[in-house]
Structures are given as structure tokens and as C-alpha cells.
Amino acid sequence: MLDLAGYTADKNLAQLRVVEPSSGRGVFLFPMVNRLLKSLDAEMPNFSALQEAITAVELQHHNVLLARYEMSRFLHARGFSARDASGLVRSWIQ
């Protein structure tokens, strides 16, 4: 689905904005973030560009909390500080 939408790592995905309208626990969100991170040049874009790159909406509050927790772990494992990971997931997952 991401390929069909043109959301591929050969582009600078930090310049795009993708919306996940029903994110649940974030299962589809992880491949999106993985592609976003792979698409970055050696230099990280500014933090606000990353914050604006993804919007994931979920109506069930417990799913929002689970997705944020798992995504924070995912980002931390990829070298993000706990503070930066928390800031990104709070802006991405609503």
C-alpha cells in the first residue's frame, strides 16, 4: 500500500506529510516510520520537519497509549533520545 501511494524511501519523506486515519495500535505506522527514517540523508532534518511528517489518528485512548509506548521503544532502539522519541510520538499519534 505504501508503494502504491508513492511513499518510498528513495524520496525525502520528511518533506511530505502522511496521514493514518485509523492507526489502532500502530501496526501500519511502524513501516511508515521505518521508511521515513530510511529516507533521511546522513544529516537529520530539523525536528519540526519530522514532527510534521506523520499524523496518525486513533479514537481509542488505550490504543493511542500502546502505540505511543511501542513507537517510543522503536525510535529509541534506532538512536533517538528518550526525549526526542517522546516528542515525536506525541506529535504523530493522536
CSV table of C-alpha atoms in Angstrom, one decimal:
chain,number,residue,atom,x,y,z
A,1,MET,CA,0.0,0.0,0.0
A,2,LEU,CA,2.8,2.4,0.8
A,3,ASP,CA,4.5,1.7,-2.5
A,4,LEU,CA,1.2,2.3,-4.4
A,5,ALA,CA,0.9,5.7,-2.6
A,6,GLY,CA,4.4,6.6,-3.6
A,7,TYR,CA,5.7,6.6,0.0
A,8,THR,CA,9.1,5.1,-0.8
A,9,ALA,CA,12.4,5.6,0.9
A,10,ASP,CA,14.1,6.9,-2.3
A,11,LYS,CA,12.4,10.2,-1.7
A,12,ASN,CA,12.9,12.6,1.2
A,13,LEU,CA,9.8,11.6,3.1
A,14,ALA,CA,10.4,14.3,5.8
A,15,GLN,CA,9.2,16.8,3.2
A,16,LEU,CA,5.9,15.0,2.8
A,17,ARG,CA,3.0,14.6,5.2
A,18,VAL,CA,1.3,11.3,5.5
A,19,VAL,CA,-2.0,10.7,7.4
A,20,GLU,CA,-3.0,7.4,9.0
A,21,PRO,CA,-6.7,8.0,9.8
A,22,SER,CA,-7.3,4.9,12.0
A,23,SER,CA,-3.9,3.9,13.5
A,24,GLY,CA,-5.1,1.4,16.0
A,25,ARG,CA,-2.1,0.2,17.9
A,26,GLY,CA,0.3,1.4,15.2
A,27,VAL,CA,0.8,-1.7,13.2
A,28,PHE,CA,0.7,0.2,9.8
A,29,LEU,CA,2.5,3.1,11.4
A,30,PHE,CA,5.8,1.2,12.0
A,31,PRO,CA,6.5,0.6,8.3
A,32,MET,CA,5.7,4.3,7.6
A,33,VAL,CA,8.2,5.4,10.3
A,34,ASN,CA,10.8,2.9,9.1
A,35,ARG,CA,10.6,4.3,5.6
A,36,LEU,CA,10.7,7.8,6.8
A,37,LEU,CA,13.9,7.1,8.7
A,38,LYS,CA,15.5,5.3,5.8
A,39,SER,CA,14.7,8.2,3.5
A,40,LEU,CA,16.7,10.7,5.5
A,41,ASP,CA,20.1,11.8,4.4
A,42,ALA,CA,23.1,11.4,6.7
A,43,GLU,CA,22.0,14.6,8.3
A,44,MET,CA,18.8,14.6,10.3
A,45,PRO,CA,16.3,17.1,9.2
A,46,ASN,CA,15.1,19.6,11.8
A,47,PHE,CA,13.0,18.2,14.5
A,48,SER,CA,9.9,20.1,13.4
A,49,ALA,CA,10.1,18.6,9.9
A,50,LEU,CA,10.0,15.1,11.4
A,51,GLN,CA,7.1,16.1,13.8
A,52,GLU,CA,5.0,17.2,10.8
A,53,ALA,CA,5.8,14.2,8.6
A,54,ILE,CA,3.2,11.9,10.1
A,55,THR,CA,-0.2,12.3,11.6
A,56,ALA,CA,-1.8,9.2,13.0
A,57,VAL,CA,-5.3,9.4,14.5
A,58,GLU,CA,-6.9,6.9,16.8
A,59,LEU,CA,-10.2,7.2,18.7
A,60,GLN,CA,-9.5,4.5,21.4
A,61,HIS,CA,-7.3,6.1,24.0
A,62,HIS,CA,-5.8,2.8,25.2
A,63,ASN,CA,-4.6,2.2,21.6
A,64,VAL,CA,-3.1,5.6,21.5
A,65,LEU,CA,-1.1,4.9,24.7
A,66,LEU,CA,0.0,1.5,23.4
A,67,ALA,CA,1.1,2.8,20.0
A,68,ARG,CA,3.0,5.7,21.6
A,69,TYR,CA,4.8,3.3,24.0
A,70,GLU,CA,5.8,0.9,21.3
A,71,MET,CA,6.8,3.7,18.9
A,72,SER,CA,8.9,5.3,21.6
A,73,ARG,CA,10.8,2.0,22.1
A,74,PHE,CA,11.1,1.6,18.3
A,75,LEU,CA,12.7,5.1,17.9
A,76,HIS,CA,14.9,4.7,21.0
A,77,ALA,CA,16.3,1.4,19.5
A,78,ARG,CA,17.2,3.4,16.4
A,79,GLY,CA,19.2,6.0,18.3
A,80,PHE,CA,16.7,8.7,19.3
A,81,SER,CA,17.0,10.0,22.8
A,82,ALA,CA,14.0,9.3,25.1
A,83,ARG,CA,13.1,13.0,25.0
A,84,ASP,CA,13.1,13.2,21.2
A,85,ALA,CA,11.3,9.9,20.8
A,86,SER,CA,8.6,11.0,23.2
A,87,GLY,CA,8.2,14.3,21.4
A,88,LEU,CA,7.8,12.7,18.0
A,89,VAL,CA,5.3,10.1,19.1
A,90,ARG,CA,3.2,12.7,20.9
A,91,SER,CA,3.1,14.8,17.7
A,92,TRP,CA,2.5,11.8,15.4
A,93,ILE,CA,0.0,9.7,17.3
A,94,GLN,CA,-3.2,11.5,18.4
